[in-house]
C-alpha cells in the first residue's frame, strides 16, 4: 500500500481546502477529524475520487503515513492544540513532525516547540494567510521551527503556496521556534491597521463629502489602478458595488457598524507593549474595533453629545486626491511600525528574521498583498540593516511629500467631527519619530518628584535625583 505523504487533523473549511490544495498538487493526504461523520462527508463529497485517505483513529493515521510522519493540525488555537498534541504523542516516533497551521499565539508555539523537541519530535508553527480561498488555491505561508523539519516540508509547502507574478512561491523558512506564528501575528496586526485606515478614508468620503456607494466604488477602483493597488482596496471597490436584493440599495449601508475580532490584532499590540515597540496605528485599529462594539452606548450617546455643525466646503475632486496621497502615506508609516516591531522581536528572541523575505512572501496569497510590498523588498535590498522604512531613500520622499496631505485630511476630519484615529496615529508616530526632543523630560521629572525614580541629564553623565518641592 502506498503511504500518504502528509496527514491532516481537523476538517474545518480551512483544513478541507488545504487538503484539496495538496492533493491537486500531487500529494496523497490522509485525513482525520474528531467527528467521524465529518470525515465521511468530506471523502464522499469534495474529496470523492481524489487521492485522499480517510482514517478514523490516530493509530490508523500513523499506519498510512510515510516516515518521517508529517501531520498538519488545523484545530482551534489555544487549549485544543495542546489536547490534540497530547492525544497524538503516544503514537509518534522520534523525528516525526507536527505542524500547527492555526492562528496560535507565538508564545504557545515557543512552548510547544521546545517541549516536543525535548521529547525527540519536531514541531513547525506555521502562519497561513489568505482565508478559505487562499487555502484552496494558494495562501501565503510562514513556517517556523527546526530547520530540518522545514526541509522535510519545503517541497509540499512551496507547491501549495501562492505564487507571485514571477512564479516565486509565497513561503519561506521564517526562523526558529515561534518565529512563523510571530510573523503571522504581525501580518494580522498590519491587516487591522490597513483596514482601519481604509475605513476612515471611506468615512471621510461618505460622511464628509456625502458621496454614495456607486461613487465610492469608482474612486476605489481608480485608486486600485495606481500605487494603492492591493487586495484590500480591490475588495473594497467590489463591496461598494454589491446591491442588497431586498432594498435595491447598497448592501454595505445595511451592515451593522460593529467590527468583530479574533484576537491577533490585540496580541500584536500587547506584544509590542511588552517589547517596547511603538505600533500606534495597529493599537488605534484595535481600539477602533473595541469602541465599534459599544453600539448600544454609542446610540445613547449620539442623542446626548454633539460635535461641530460644519460641512465640507472645499473642492471634492481635490480633496479626494489628497485622500489618496494621505492613505498611501499612512500605509507606509503603518508598515514602518509593523516591520519595526518584527526587527525588535528578531533581536529579542534571536529569530534572525529576514525582512526582505517576509515582504516577498506577503506579495501574493495573503490579505495584505499589495504593490507596496515590492517597494518594501527593494528598501531592504538596498539596506539589509535598515532601522525604519521611513529612513529608506525612496520612502523618505513619500512621507516627506505626503505628510502635507495627511495633515490636511486629519484636520478636515477633526473639523467635521469625523474620527480619524488610525490616520492621526500614523501622523503622531511620524512626528514623534522625527522629533529630536520629546516632552518625556517632564514625564521623567514628574516620576522623580513623586517616586524618586531618578533621571539622567543631557549635559553630564550619571543618574540623578532631586528634591523638587520647596
Coordinates of C-alpha atoms in Angstrom, one line a residue:
X1 CA 0.0 0.0 0.0
X2 CA 1.3 3.4 -1.0
X3 CA 1.8 5.7 2.0
X4 CA 0.3 9.1 2.3
X5 CA 2.8 12.0 2.1
X6 CA 1.1 14.1 4.8
X7 CA -1.8 13.8 7.2
X8 CA -4.2 16.5 8.3
X9 CA -6.2 16.6 11.5
X10 CA -9.2 19.0 11.6
X11 CA -11.6 19.1 8.7
X12 CA -13.0 22.6 9.1
X13 CA -13.3 24.7 5.9
X14 CA -9.6 25.7 6.1
X15 CA -8.5 22.2 6.7
X16 CA -10.6 20.8 3.8
X17 CA -9.3 23.4 1.4
X18 CA -5.7 22.8 2.3
X19 CA -6.2 19.0 1.7
X20 CA -7.7 19.7 -1.7
X21 CA -4.8 22.1 -2.5
X22 CA -2.2 19.5 -1.5
X23 CA -4.0 16.7 -3.4
X24 CA -4.3 18.9 -6.5
X25 CA -0.6 19.5 -6.4
X26 CA 0.2 15.8 -6.5
X27 CA 0.4 14.7 -2.8
X28 CA -1.6 11.9 -1.2
X29 CA -3.2 13.1 2.0
X30 CA -4.6 11.2 5.0
X31 CA -7.4 13.0 6.8
X32 CA -8.8 12.6 10.3
X33 CA -11.5 14.5 12.2
X34 CA -12.6 14.1 15.8
X35 CA -16.1 13.7 14.4
X36 CA -16.1 10.6 12.1
X37 CA -19.2 11.9 10.3
X38 CA -17.3 15.0 9.0
X39 CA -14.5 12.8 7.7
X40 CA -17.1 10.6 5.8
X41 CA -18.9 13.7 4.4
X42 CA -15.6 15.1 3.2
X43 CA -14.4 12.0 1.4
X44 CA -17.8 11.3 -0.1
X45 CA -18.2 14.9 -1.1
X46 CA -15.5 17.4 -2.1
X47 CA -12.7 14.7 -1.9
X48 CA -14.6 12.0 -3.8
X49 CA -12.4 10.2 -6.3
X50 CA -9.2 12.0 -5.2
X51 CA -6.0 10.7 -3.7
X52 CA -7.3 11.3 -0.1
X53 CA -7.3 8.6 2.5
X54 CA -9.8 8.8 5.4
X55 CA -8.8 7.4 8.8
X56 CA -10.8 7.2 12.0
X57 CA -8.1 6.9 14.7
X58 CA -4.6 8.3 15.4
X59 CA -3.3 4.7 15.3
X60 CA -4.7 4.3 11.8
X61 CA -3.3 7.7 10.8
X62 CA 0.2 6.6 11.8
X63 CA 0.0 3.4 9.8
X64 CA -0.9 5.1 6.5
X65 CA 1.8 7.9 6.7
X66 CA 5.3 7.7 5.2
X67 CA 8.2 8.4 7.6
X68 CA 9.1 10.8 9.0
X69 CA 5.4 11.4 9.5
X70 CA 4.2 14.9 8.7
X71 CA 0.9 15.8 10.4
X72 CA -0.8 19.1 9.9
X73 CA -3.1 20.3 12.7
X74 CA -5.9 22.6 11.7
X75 CA -7.7 22.9 15.0
X76 CA -8.8 25.9 17.0
X77 CA -5.9 27.9 18.6
X78 CA -5.3 27.6 22.3
X79 CA -6.1 24.6 24.5
X80 CA -7.5 22.5 21.7
X81 CA -4.0 22.4 20.1
X82 CA -2.5 21.1 23.3
X83 CA -5.2 18.5 23.7
X84 CA -4.6 17.1 20.1
X85 CA -0.9 17.1 20.6
X86 CA -1.3 15.1 23.8
X87 CA -3.6 12.6 22.1
X88 CA -1.2 12.1 19.1
X89 CA 2.1 11.9 21.0
X90 CA 1.7 8.3 22.2
X91 CA 1.7 7.2 18.5
X92 CA 4.6 9.3 17.3
X93 CA 8.1 8.1 16.7
X94 CA 11.4 10.0 17.0
X95 CA 11.8 12.5 14.2
X96 CA 8.1 12.8 13.3
X97 CA 6.8 16.3 12.5
X98 CA 3.7 18.1 13.9
X99 CA 2.7 21.3 12.1
X100 CA 0.3 23.8 13.7
X101 CA -1.4 25.6 10.8
X102 CA -3.8 27.6 13.0
X103 CA -3.6 31.1 14.4
X104 CA -1.8 30.2 17.5
X105 CA -0.2 32.7 19.8
X106 CA 3.6 32.7 19.1
X107 CA 4.5 32.2 22.8
X108 CA 2.3 29.0 22.8
X109 CA 4.3 27.8 19.7
X110 CA 7.6 28.6 21.5
X111 CA 6.5 26.4 24.4
X112 CA 5.3 23.5 22.3
X113 CA 8.3 23.6 20.1
X114 CA 10.7 23.4 23.0
X115 CA 8.7 20.7 24.8
X116 CA 8.3 18.4 21.7
X117 CA 12.0 18.8 20.7
X118 CA 12.9 17.7 24.2
X119 CA 10.9 14.5 23.6
X120 CA 12.6 13.8 20.2
X121 CA 9.8 15.2 18.0
X122 CA 9.8 18.2 15.6
X123 CA 7.3 21.0 15.6
X124 CA 6.5 23.6 13.0
X125 CA 4.3 26.6 13.9
X126 CA 3.2 28.0 10.5
X127 CA 1.1 31.0 9.9
X128 CA -1.3 30.6 6.9
X129 CA -2.9 33.7 5.4
X130 CA -5.4 34.1 2.6
X131 CA -8.6 32.8 4.1
X132 CA -10.6 29.9 2.7
X133 CA -9.9 30.8 -0.9
X134 CA -6.2 31.1 -0.2
X135 CA -6.1 27.8 1.5
X136 CA -7.6 26.2 -1.6
X137 CA -5.7 28.0 -4.4
X138 CA -2.6 29.2 -2.7
X139 CA -2.0 31.0 0.6
X140 CA 1.0 32.9 2.0
X141 CA 2.7 30.5 4.4
X142 CA 5.0 31.5 7.3
X143 CA 6.7 28.4 8.9
X144 CA 8.9 28.5 11.9
X145 CA 10.6 25.7 13.9
X146 CA 13.5 23.3 13.4
X147 CA 15.3 23.8 10.1
X148 CA 15.3 20.1 9.3
X149 CA 11.6 20.0 9.8
X150 CA 11.2 22.8 7.3
X151 CA 13.4 20.9 4.9
X152 CA 11.1 17.9 5.2
X153 CA 8.1 20.1 4.4
X154 CA 9.6 22.5 1.9
X155 CA 8.5 20.8 -1.3
X156 CA 4.9 20.4 -0.2
X157 CA 4.6 24.0 1.1
X158 CA 6.2 25.5 -2.0
X159 CA 3.8 23.5 -4.1
X160 CA 0.6 24.7 -2.4
X161 CA 1.7 28.3 -1.7
X162 CA 0.5 31.3 -3.7
X163 CA 2.9 32.4 -6.5
X164 CA 3.9 35.9 -7.4
X165 CA 3.8 37.1 -11.0
X166 CA 7.4 35.9 -11.4
X167 CA 6.5 32.5 -10.1
X168 CA 8.1 32.8 -6.6
X169 CA 6.3 30.7 -4.0
X170 CA 4.9 32.8 -1.1
X171 CA 6.5 30.6 1.6
X172 CA 10.0 30.7 3.2
X173 CA 11.6 29.4 6.4
X174 CA 11.0 32.3 8.9
X175 CA 13.1 31.2 11.8
X176 CA 13.3 29.0 14.9
X177 CA 10.6 28.1 17.4
X178 CA 7.7 30.6 17.3
X179 CA 9.1 32.8 14.6
X180 CA 6.5 31.8 12.0
X181 CA 3.5 32.4 14.2
X182 CA 5.1 35.7 15.4
X183 CA 5.4 37.0 11.8
X184 CA 1.8 35.8 11.0
X185 CA 0.6 37.7 14.1
X186 CA 2.3 40.9 12.9
X187 CA 0.8 40.4 9.5
X188 CA -2.6 40.4 11.1
X189 CA -1.8 43.5 13.1
X190 CA -0.8 45.3 9.9
X191 CA -4.0 44.0 8.3
X192 CA -6.0 45.5 11.2
X193 CA -4.3 48.9 10.6
X194 CA -4.7 48.7 6.8
X195 CA -8.5 48.0 7.2
X196 CA -8.9 50.8 9.7
X197 CA -7.1 53.3 7.5
X198 CA -9.3 52.4 4.6
X199 CA -12.4 52.6 6.8
X200 CA -11.6 56.1 8.0
X201 CA -10.9 57.2 4.4
X202 CA -14.3 55.8 3.4
X203 CA -15.9 57.6 6.3
X204 CA -14.4 60.9 5.2
X205 CA -15.7 60.4 1.7
X206 CA -19.2 59.2 2.7
X207 CA -20.0 61.4 5.7
X208 CA -17.6 64.3 4.9
X209 CA -18.4 64.6 1.1
X210 CA -21.8 62.9 1.1
X211 CA -20.9 60.5 -1.7
X212 CA -22.8 57.3 -2.3
X213 CA -21.6 53.8 -2.7
X214 CA -21.6 53.8 -6.5
X215 CA -19.3 56.9 -6.5
X216 CA -17.2 55.3 -3.8
X217 CA -16.8 52.2 -6.0
X218 CA -15.5 54.3 -8.8
X219 CA -13.0 56.1 -6.5
X220 CA -11.6 52.9 -5.1
X221 CA -11.5 51.2 -8.5
X222 CA -9.4 54.1 -9.7
X223 CA -7.1 54.0 -6.7
X224 CA -6.6 50.3 -7.2
X225 CA -5.1 51.1 -10.7
X226 CA -2.4 53.2 -9.1
X227 CA 0.1 52.9 -6.2
X228 CA -2.6 51.8 -3.8
X229 CA -3.2 48.6 -5.8
X230 CA -3.9 45.9 -3.3
X231 CA -6.3 43.1 -2.3
X232 CA -8.0 45.2 0.3
X233 CA -8.6 48.2 -2.0
X234 CA -9.8 45.8 -4.7
X235 CA -12.4 44.1 -2.5
X236 CA -13.5 47.4 -1.0
X237 CA -14.5 48.6 -4.5
X238 CA -16.4 45.3 -5.0
X239 CA -18.2 45.8 -1.7
X240 CA -19.4 49.2 -2.7
X241 CA -20.9 47.7 -5.9
X242 CA -22.9 45.0 -4.1
X243 CA -26.6 45.7 -4.1
X244 CA -29.0 44.4 -1.4
X245 CA -31.6 42.3 -3.3
X246 CA -34.4 43.2 -0.8
X247 CA -34.0 47.0 -1.0
X248 CA -32.1 47.7 -4.2
X249 CA -29.7 49.8 -2.2
X250 CA -26.0 49.3 -1.5
X251 CA -25.7 46.4 0.8
X252 CA -22.8 47.9 2.8
X253 CA -25.1 50.6 4.1
X254 CA -27.1 47.9 5.9
X255 CA -24.2 46.2 7.5
X256 CA -24.1 46.8 11.3
X257 CA -21.2 49.1 12.2
X258 CA -19.8 46.7 14.8
X259 CA -16.5 45.2 13.8
X260 CA -15.5 41.9 15.5
X261 CA -12.1 40.5 16.0
X262 CA -10.4 37.1 16.7
X263 CA -7.6 38.5 18.8
X264 CA -4.5 38.6 16.6
X265 CA -4.5 42.4 16.4
X266 CA -4.8 42.6 20.1
X267 CA -1.9 40.1 20.5
X268 CA 0.2 42.3 18.3
X269 CA -0.4 45.4 20.4
X270 CA 0.1 43.5 23.7
X271 CA 3.4 42.0 22.4
X272 CA 4.5 45.4 21.1
X273 CA 3.9 46.9 24.6
X274 CA 5.9 44.0 26.1
X275 CA 8.8 44.6 23.7
X276 CA 8.7 48.4 23.9
X277 CA 7.9 48.8 20.2
X278 CA 5.7 51.7 19.1
X279 CA 2.7 50.4 17.0
X280 CA 0.5 53.4 17.2
X281 CA -1.6 52.6 14.1
X282 CA -2.3 48.9 15.0
X283 CA -3.2 50.0 18.5
X284 CA -5.6 52.6 17.1
X285 CA -7.2 49.9 14.8
X286 CA -7.7 47.5 17.8
X287 CA -9.3 50.3 19.9
X288 CA -11.5 51.3 17.0
X289 CA -12.9 47.8 16.8
X290 CA -13.5 47.8 20.5
X291 CA -15.4 51.1 20.5
X292 CA -17.4 50.0 17.5
X293 CA -18.7 47.1 19.6
X294 CA -20.2 49.6 22.1
X295 CA -23.1 50.1 19.7
X296 CA -25.8 50.5 22.3
X297 CA -23.8 53.0 24.3
X298 CA -22.9 54.9 21.1
X299 CA -26.6 55.1 20.1
X300 CA -27.5 56.6 23.5
X301 CA -24.5 59.0 23.4
X302 CA -25.4 60.2 20.0
X303 CA -28.6 61.7 21.4
X304 CA -26.8 63.5 24.3
X305 CA -23.4 64.5 22.9
X306 CA -22.9 66.6 19.7
X307 CA -19.9 67.8 17.7
X308 CA -19.3 70.5 15.2
X309 CA -22.0 71.5 12.7
X310 CA -19.7 72.3 9.9
X311 CA -19.9 70.8 6.5
X312 CA -17.3 70.3 3.8
X313 CA -16.9 73.4 1.7
X314 CA -13.8 72.7 -0.4
X315 CA -13.4 71.1 -3.8
X316 CA -14.4 67.5 -3.8
X317 CA -12.0 66.3 -6.5
X318 CA -9.0 68.0 -4.9
X319 CA -9.8 66.5 -1.5
X320 CA -10.2 63.0 -3.0
X321 CA -6.7 63.4 -4.5
X322 CA -5.5 64.4 -1.1
X323 CA -7.2 61.4 0.5
X324 CA -5.4 59.1 -1.9
X325 CA -2.0 60.6 -1.1
X326 CA -2.8 60.6 2.7
X327 CA -3.9 57.0 2.6
X328 CA -0.7 55.8 0.8
X329 CA 1.5 57.9 3.1
X330 CA -0.3 56.5 6.2
X331 CA 0.1 52.9 4.8
X332 CA 3.9 53.4 4.5
X333 CA 4.1 54.8 8.1
X334 CA 2.0 51.9 9.3
X335 CA 4.2 49.3 7.6
X336 CA 7.2 51.0 9.1
X337 CA 5.7 50.3 12.6
X338 CA 5.0 46.6 11.8
X339 CA 8.4 45.9 10.4
X340 CA 10.0 47.8 13.3
X341 CA 8.2 45.5 15.7
X342 CA 9.5 42.5 13.9
X343 CA 13.0 43.8 14.0
X344 CA 12.9 44.4 17.7
X345 CA 11.4 40.9 18.2
X346 CA 14.0 39.4 16.0
X347 CA 16.7 40.8 18.2
X348 CA 14.9 39.9 21.5
X349 CA 14.0 36.3 20.6
X350 CA 17.0 35.5 18.3
X351 CA 14.8 34.9 15.4
X352 CA 17.2 36.3 12.7
X353 CA 14.2 37.5 10.7
X354 CA 14.9 38.5 7.1
X355 CA 12.7 41.5 6.3
X356 CA 13.1 41.3 2.6
X357 CA 12.0 37.6 2.6
X358 CA 9.0 38.4 4.8
X359 CA 7.9 41.2 2.4
X360 CA 8.4 38.8 -0.5
X361 CA 6.1 36.1 0.8
X362 CA 3.4 38.7 1.5
X363 CA 3.2 39.8 -2.1
X364 CA 0.5 37.1 -3.0
X365 CA -2.0 34.9 -1.3
X366 CA -2.3 36.8 1.9
X367 CA -4.8 39.5 2.9
X368 CA -2.3 42.5 2.9
X369 CA -0.9 41.6 -0.5
X370 CA -0.1 44.9 -2.3
X371 CA 2.3 46.5 -4.8
X372 CA 3.7 48.4 -1.8
X373 CA 5.5 45.2 -0.7
X374 CA 7.6 45.2 -3.8
X375 CA 8.9 48.6 -2.7
X376 CA 9.5 47.3 0.8
X377 CA 11.5 44.4 -0.6
X378 CA 13.6 46.9 -2.6
X379 CA 14.2 49.0 0.5
X380 CA 15.6 46.1 2.4
X381 CA 17.6 45.0 -0.6
X382 CA 19.2 48.5 -0.6
X383 CA 20.0 48.3 3.1
X384 CA 19.6 45.0 5.0
X385 CA 20.2 46.8 8.3
X386 CA 17.5 49.4 7.6
X387 CA 16.3 50.7 11.0
X388 CA 13.0 52.1 9.8
X389 CA 11.3 52.0 6.5
X390 CA 10.8 55.8 6.6
X391 CA 14.6 56.2 6.5
X392 CA 14.8 54.4 3.2
X393 CA 15.6 57.0 0.5
X394 CA 12.5 56.2 -1.6
X395 CA 10.1 56.0 1.3
X396 CA 11.6 59.1 2.8
X397 CA 10.5 61.0 -0.3
X398 CA 7.0 59.6 0.1
X399 CA 6.4 60.5 3.7
X400 CA 8.1 64.0 3.5
X401 CA 5.9 64.9 0.5
X402 CA 2.8 63.1 1.7
X403 CA 2.7 64.5 5.2
X404 CA 1.0 67.7 4.0
X405 CA -1.9 65.7 2.5
X406 CA -2.1 63.6 5.7
X407 CA -2.2 66.7 7.9
X408 CA -4.9 68.3 5.7
X409 CA -7.1 65.2 5.7
X410 CA -6.8 64.8 9.5
X411 CA -7.5 68.4 10.1
X412 CA -10.6 68.1 7.9
X413 CA -11.8 65.1 9.8
X414 CA -11.3 66.9 13.1
X415 CA -13.1 70.0 11.9
X416 CA -16.1 67.9 10.7
X417 CA -16.2 65.7 13.8
X418 CA -15.3 62.5 11.9
X419 CA -13.0 60.2 13.9
X420 CA -9.6 59.6 12.2
X421 CA -8.0 57.6 15.0
X422 CA -5.6 55.5 12.8
X423 CA -4.7 58.3 10.4
X424 CA -3.9 60.5 13.4
X425 CA -1.9 57.7 14.9
X426 CA 0.2 57.5 11.8
X427 CA 0.9 61.2 11.8
X428 CA 1.7 61.2 15.6
X429 CA 4.2 58.3 15.1
X430 CA 5.8 60.2 12.2
X431 CA 6.0 63.4 14.2
X432 CA 7.3 61.7 17.4
X433 CA 9.9 59.6 15.4
X434 CA 11.3 62.7 13.7
X435 CA 11.5 64.8 16.9
X436 CA 14.9 65.4 18.3
X437 CA 13.4 66.3 21.6
X438 CA 10.1 65.0 23.2
X439 CA 8.4 66.1 26.4
X440 CA 9.4 62.9 28.1
X441 CA 11.9 65.1 30.1
X442 CA 8.9 66.5 32.0
X443 CA 7.4 63.0 32.5
X444 CA 10.7 61.7 33.9
X445 CA 10.9 64.8 36.3
X446 CA 7.4 64.0 37.5
X447 CA 8.3 60.4 38.1
X448 CA 11.3 61.5 40.1
X449 CA 9.2 64.0 42.0
X450 CA 6.5 61.6 43.3
X451 CA 8.5 58.3 43.2
X452 CA 12.2 59.1 43.4
X453 CA 12.7 57.2 40.2
X454 CA 15.8 59.3 39.3
X455 CA 16.6 60.8 35.9
X456 CA 19.6 61.3 33.6
X457 CA 20.8 64.7 32.3
X458 CA 21.6 65.9 28.8
X459 CA 24.7 67.8 29.9
X460 CA 26.5 65.3 32.1
X461 CA 26.8 61.5 32.8
X462 CA 25.3 59.8 35.7
X463 CA 21.9 59.2 37.4
X464 CA 20.3 61.9 39.5
X465 CA 17.6 62.5 42.0
X466 CA 16.2 65.9 43.1
X467 CA 14.0 67.1 46.0
X468 CA 11.7 69.0 43.7
X469 CA 9.4 70.5 46.3
X470 CA 10.5 73.7 48.1

